[in-house]
Short mmCIF file of C-alpha atoms in Angstrom, two decimals:
data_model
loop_
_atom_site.label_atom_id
_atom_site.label_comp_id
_atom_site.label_asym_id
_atom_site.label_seq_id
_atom_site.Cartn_x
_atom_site.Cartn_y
_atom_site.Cartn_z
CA UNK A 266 -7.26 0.87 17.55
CA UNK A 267 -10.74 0.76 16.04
CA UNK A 268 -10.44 -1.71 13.40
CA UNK A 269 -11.18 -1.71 9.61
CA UNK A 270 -13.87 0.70 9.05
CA UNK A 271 -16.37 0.66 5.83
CA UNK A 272 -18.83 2.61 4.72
CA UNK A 273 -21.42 2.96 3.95
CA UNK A 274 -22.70 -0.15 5.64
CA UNK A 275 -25.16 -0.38 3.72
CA UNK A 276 -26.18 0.59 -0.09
CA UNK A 277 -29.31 0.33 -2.23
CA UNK A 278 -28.86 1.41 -5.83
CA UNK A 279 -30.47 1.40 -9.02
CA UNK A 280 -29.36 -0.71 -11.99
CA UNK A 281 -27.06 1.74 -13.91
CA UNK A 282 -25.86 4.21 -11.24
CA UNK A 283 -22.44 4.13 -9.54
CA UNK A 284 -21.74 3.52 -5.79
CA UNK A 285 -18.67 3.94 -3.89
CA UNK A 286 -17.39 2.25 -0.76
CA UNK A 287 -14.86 3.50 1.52
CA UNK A 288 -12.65 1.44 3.64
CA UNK A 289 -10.25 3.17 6.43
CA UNK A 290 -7.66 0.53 7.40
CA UNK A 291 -6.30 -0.36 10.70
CA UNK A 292 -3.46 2.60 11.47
CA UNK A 293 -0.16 1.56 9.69
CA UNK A 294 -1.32 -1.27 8.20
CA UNK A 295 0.24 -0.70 4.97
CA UNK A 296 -1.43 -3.40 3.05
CA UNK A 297 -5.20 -3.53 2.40
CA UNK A 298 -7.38 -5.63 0.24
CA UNK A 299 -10.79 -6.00 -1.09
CA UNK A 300 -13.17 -9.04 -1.48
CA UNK A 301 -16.54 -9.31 -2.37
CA UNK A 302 -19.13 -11.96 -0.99
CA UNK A 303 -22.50 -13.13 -2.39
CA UNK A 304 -24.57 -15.16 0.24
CA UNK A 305 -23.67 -18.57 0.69
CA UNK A 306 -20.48 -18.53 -0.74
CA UNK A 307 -16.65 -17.84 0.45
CA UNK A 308 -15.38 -14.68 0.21
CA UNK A 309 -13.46 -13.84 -3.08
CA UNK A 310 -10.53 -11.83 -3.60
CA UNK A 311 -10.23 -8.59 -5.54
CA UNK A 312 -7.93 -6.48 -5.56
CA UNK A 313 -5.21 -5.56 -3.14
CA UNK A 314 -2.75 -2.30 -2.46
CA UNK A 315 1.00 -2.25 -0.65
CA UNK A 316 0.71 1.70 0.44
CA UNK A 317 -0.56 3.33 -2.58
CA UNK A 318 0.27 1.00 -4.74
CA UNK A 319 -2.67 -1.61 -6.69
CA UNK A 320 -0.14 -4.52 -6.76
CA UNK A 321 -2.54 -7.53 -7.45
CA UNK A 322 -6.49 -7.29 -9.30
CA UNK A 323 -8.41 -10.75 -9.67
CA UNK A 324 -9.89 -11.43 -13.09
CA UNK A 325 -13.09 -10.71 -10.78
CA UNK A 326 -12.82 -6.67 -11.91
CA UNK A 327 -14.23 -5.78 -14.45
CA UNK A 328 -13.61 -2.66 -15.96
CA UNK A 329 -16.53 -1.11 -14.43
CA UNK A 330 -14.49 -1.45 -10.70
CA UNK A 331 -12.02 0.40 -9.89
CA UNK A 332 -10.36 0.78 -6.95
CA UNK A 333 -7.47 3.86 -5.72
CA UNK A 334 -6.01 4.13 -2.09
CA UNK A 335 -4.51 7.52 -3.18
CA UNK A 336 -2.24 8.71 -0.10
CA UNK A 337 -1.79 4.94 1.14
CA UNK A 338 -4.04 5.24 4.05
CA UNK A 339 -8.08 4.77 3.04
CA UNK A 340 -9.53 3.15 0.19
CA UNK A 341 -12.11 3.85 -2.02
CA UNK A 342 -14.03 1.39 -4.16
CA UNK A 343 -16.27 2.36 -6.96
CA UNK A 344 -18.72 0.02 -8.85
CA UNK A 345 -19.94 2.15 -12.07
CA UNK A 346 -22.85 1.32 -14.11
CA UNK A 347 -23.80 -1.13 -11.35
CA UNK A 348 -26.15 -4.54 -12.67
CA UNK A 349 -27.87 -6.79 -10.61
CA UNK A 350 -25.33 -9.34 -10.42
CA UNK A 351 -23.28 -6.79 -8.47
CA UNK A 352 -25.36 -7.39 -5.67
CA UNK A 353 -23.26 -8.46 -2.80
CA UNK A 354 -21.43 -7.52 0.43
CA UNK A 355 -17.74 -5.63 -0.47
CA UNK A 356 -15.34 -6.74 2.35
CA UNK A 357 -12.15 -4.27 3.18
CA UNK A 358 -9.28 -5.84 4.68
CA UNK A 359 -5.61 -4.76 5.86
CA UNK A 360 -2.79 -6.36 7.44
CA UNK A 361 1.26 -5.12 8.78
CA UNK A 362 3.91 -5.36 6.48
CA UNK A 363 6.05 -8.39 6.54
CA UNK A 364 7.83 -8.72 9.32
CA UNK A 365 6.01 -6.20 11.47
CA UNK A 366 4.47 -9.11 13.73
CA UNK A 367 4.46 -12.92 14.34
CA UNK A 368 0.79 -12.77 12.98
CA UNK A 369 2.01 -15.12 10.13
CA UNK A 370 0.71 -12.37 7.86
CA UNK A 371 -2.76 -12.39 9.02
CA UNK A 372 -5.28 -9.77 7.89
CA UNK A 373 -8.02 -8.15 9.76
CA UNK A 374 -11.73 -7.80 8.01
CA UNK A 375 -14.01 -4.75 8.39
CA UNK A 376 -17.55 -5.64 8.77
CA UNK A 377 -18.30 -5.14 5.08
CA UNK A 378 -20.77 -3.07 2.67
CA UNK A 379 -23.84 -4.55 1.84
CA UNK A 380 -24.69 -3.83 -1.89
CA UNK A 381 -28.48 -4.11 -3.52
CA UNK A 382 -28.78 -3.16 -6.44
CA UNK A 383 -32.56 -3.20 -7.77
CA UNK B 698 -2.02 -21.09 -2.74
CA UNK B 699 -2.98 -24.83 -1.49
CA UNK B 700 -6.40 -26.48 -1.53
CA UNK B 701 -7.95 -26.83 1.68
CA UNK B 702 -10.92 -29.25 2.23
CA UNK B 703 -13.45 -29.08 4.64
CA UNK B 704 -16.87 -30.73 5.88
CA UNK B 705 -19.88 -28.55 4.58
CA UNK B 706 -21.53 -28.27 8.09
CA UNK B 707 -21.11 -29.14 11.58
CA UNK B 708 -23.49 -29.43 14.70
CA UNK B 709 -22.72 -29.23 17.98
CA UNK B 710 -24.45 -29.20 21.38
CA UNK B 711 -23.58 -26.27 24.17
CA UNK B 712 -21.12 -25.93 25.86
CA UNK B 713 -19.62 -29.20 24.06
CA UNK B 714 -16.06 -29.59 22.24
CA UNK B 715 -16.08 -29.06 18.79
CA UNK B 716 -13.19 -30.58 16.12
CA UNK B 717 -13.54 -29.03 13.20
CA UNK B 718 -11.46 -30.71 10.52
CA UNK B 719 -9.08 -29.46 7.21
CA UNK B 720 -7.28 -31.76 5.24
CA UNK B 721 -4.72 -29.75 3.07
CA UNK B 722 -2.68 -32.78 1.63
CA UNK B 723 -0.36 -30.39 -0.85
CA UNK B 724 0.99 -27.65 2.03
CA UNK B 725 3.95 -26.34 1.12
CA UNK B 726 6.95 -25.68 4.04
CA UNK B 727 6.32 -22.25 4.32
CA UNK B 728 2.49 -21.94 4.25
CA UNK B 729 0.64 -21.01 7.39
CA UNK B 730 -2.34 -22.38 8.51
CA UNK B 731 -5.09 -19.67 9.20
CA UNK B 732 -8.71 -20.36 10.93
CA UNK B 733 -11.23 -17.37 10.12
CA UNK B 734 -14.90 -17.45 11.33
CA UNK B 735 -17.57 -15.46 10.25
CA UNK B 736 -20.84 -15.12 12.29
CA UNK B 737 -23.98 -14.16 10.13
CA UNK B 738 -23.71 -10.51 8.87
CA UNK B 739 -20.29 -9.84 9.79
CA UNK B 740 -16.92 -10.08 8.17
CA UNK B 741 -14.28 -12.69 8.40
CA UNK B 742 -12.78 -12.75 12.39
CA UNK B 743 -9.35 -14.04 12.88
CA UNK B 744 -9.76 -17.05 15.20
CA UNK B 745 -6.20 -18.68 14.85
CA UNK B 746 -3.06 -19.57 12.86
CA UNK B 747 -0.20 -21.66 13.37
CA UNK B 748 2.79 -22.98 11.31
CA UNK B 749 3.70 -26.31 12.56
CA UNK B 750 3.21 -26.92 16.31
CA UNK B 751 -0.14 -26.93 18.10
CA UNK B 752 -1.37 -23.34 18.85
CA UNK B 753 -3.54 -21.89 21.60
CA UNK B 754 -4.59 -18.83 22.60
CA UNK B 755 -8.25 -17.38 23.83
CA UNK B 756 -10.62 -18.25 21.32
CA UNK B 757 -9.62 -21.72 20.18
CA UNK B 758 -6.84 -24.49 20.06
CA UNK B 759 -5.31 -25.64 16.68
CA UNK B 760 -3.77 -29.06 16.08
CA UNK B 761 -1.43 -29.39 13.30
CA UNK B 762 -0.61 -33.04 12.45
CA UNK B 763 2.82 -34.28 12.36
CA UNK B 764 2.68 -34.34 8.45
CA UNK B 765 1.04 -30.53 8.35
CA UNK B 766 -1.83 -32.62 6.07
CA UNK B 767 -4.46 -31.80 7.98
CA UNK B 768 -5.20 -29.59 10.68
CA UNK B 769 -7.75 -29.93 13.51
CA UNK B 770 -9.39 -26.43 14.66
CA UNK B 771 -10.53 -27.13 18.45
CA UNK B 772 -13.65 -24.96 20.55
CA UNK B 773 -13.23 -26.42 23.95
CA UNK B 774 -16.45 -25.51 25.07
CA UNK B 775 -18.76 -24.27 22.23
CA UNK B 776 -21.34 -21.73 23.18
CA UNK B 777 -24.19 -20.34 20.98
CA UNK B 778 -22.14 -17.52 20.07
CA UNK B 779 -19.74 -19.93 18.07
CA UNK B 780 -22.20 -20.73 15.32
CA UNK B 781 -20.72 -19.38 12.44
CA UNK B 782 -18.95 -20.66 9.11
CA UNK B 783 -15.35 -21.59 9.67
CA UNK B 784 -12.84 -21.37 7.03
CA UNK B 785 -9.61 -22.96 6.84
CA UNK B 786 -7.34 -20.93 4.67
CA UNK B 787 -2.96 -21.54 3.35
CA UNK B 788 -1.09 -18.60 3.55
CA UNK B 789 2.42 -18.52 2.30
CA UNK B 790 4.35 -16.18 4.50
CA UNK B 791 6.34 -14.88 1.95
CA UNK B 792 4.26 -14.63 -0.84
CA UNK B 793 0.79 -14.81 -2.41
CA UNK B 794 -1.10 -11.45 -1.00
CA UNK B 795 -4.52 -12.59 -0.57
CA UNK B 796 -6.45 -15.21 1.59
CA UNK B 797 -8.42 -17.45 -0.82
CA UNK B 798 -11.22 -18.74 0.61
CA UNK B 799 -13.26 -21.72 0.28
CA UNK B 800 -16.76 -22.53 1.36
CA UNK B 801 -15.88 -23.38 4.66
CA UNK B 802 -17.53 -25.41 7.53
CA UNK B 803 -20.72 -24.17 9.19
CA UNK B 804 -20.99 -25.04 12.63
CA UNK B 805 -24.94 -24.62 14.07
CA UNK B 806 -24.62 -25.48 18.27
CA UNK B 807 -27.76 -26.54 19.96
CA UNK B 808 -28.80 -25.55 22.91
#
């Protein structure tokens, strides 16, 4: 098992153009969230899928975000019209269903995609 | 979920033991206590979780008190490799599906 994998790892954008990060979850892990992290700070919950599903989204997407996990395996998150203040590292996360391990429900990062947007 | 609290920073020397601290004084039965780290760079890295008795395993010790109000994350032997922030996060087994995390602790070790 290889982990959660993102990309791309990295991402420099100009204000107003869209980006997209992909996030390919740890096999059969069938849930899988998103956070995003801006330096210095905790990371912050934003959305979060149960297979295909978008079960939970923080007030923290705007309508510029979206996010689909279309066939309940990888994500894709997509940041349109991007502004400065988007400017941060989008973390990927996933995690068994309940009852799949004594893990207490733990969930398992990727390493992240870095996001400047100029 | 429950508030966590948690010193801003830590130091350390090598290859000494290292408490970090978490008060969480309004844990409910069923929450689990998680320990992420996150060196500089990288995401979040499970380190450890427990429920109510005192957890080992590899990477780090955890000591719940008796009262589950505070929790005590232990590095036996800290090496440079360990500096990192620390967070200390609730999770409710059963429901709640995201880890909300605070600022954390972070821990610098001297040489």
């Amino acid at each position: 098992d290889t982990g959660v994998s993102q990309n791309p790892r990295h991402k420099i954008t100009k204000r107003g153009q869209n980006v997209t990060f992909r996030c390919d979850p740890i096999s059969e892990h069938n849930r899988l969230y998103w956070y995003r992290q801006t330096l210095g700070q905790g990371p912050e919950f934003l959305t979060y899928f149960q297979n295909e599903a978008q079960l939970e989204k923080s007030r923290l997407l705007s309508d510029r975000f979206s996010a689909e996990r279309p066939k309940g395996s990888f994500s894709t998150l997509e940041i349109q019209r991007t502004e400065q203040g988007d400017s941060a590292m989008y973390l990927c996360a996933s995690s068994p269903r309940l009852g799949q391990s004594s893990s207490g429900n733990t969930i398992y990062f990727g390493e992240g995609s870095w996001l400047t947007v100029v | 979920d429950a508030k966590t609290t948690q010193p801003n920073s830590m130091e350390s020397n090598e290859e000494e033991p290292v408490h970090l601290p978490c008060n969480h004084s309004t844990i409910s039965g069923t929450d689990y206590i998680h320990w992420y780290r996150q060196l500089p760079s990288q995401g979040p890295e499970y380190v450890i979780h427990g429920l109510t008795s005192n957890v080992n395993n590899r990477m780090a010790s955890l000591a719940i008190a008796e009262d589950r109000k505070s929790s005590t994350l232990i590095l036996h032997r800290a090496t440079l490799r360990d500096a990192a922030v620390y967070y200390c996060i609730l999770r409710d087994v059963g429901y709640g599906q995201n880890f909300v995390f605070g600022p954390g602790t972070r821990l610098s070790v001297l040489p």
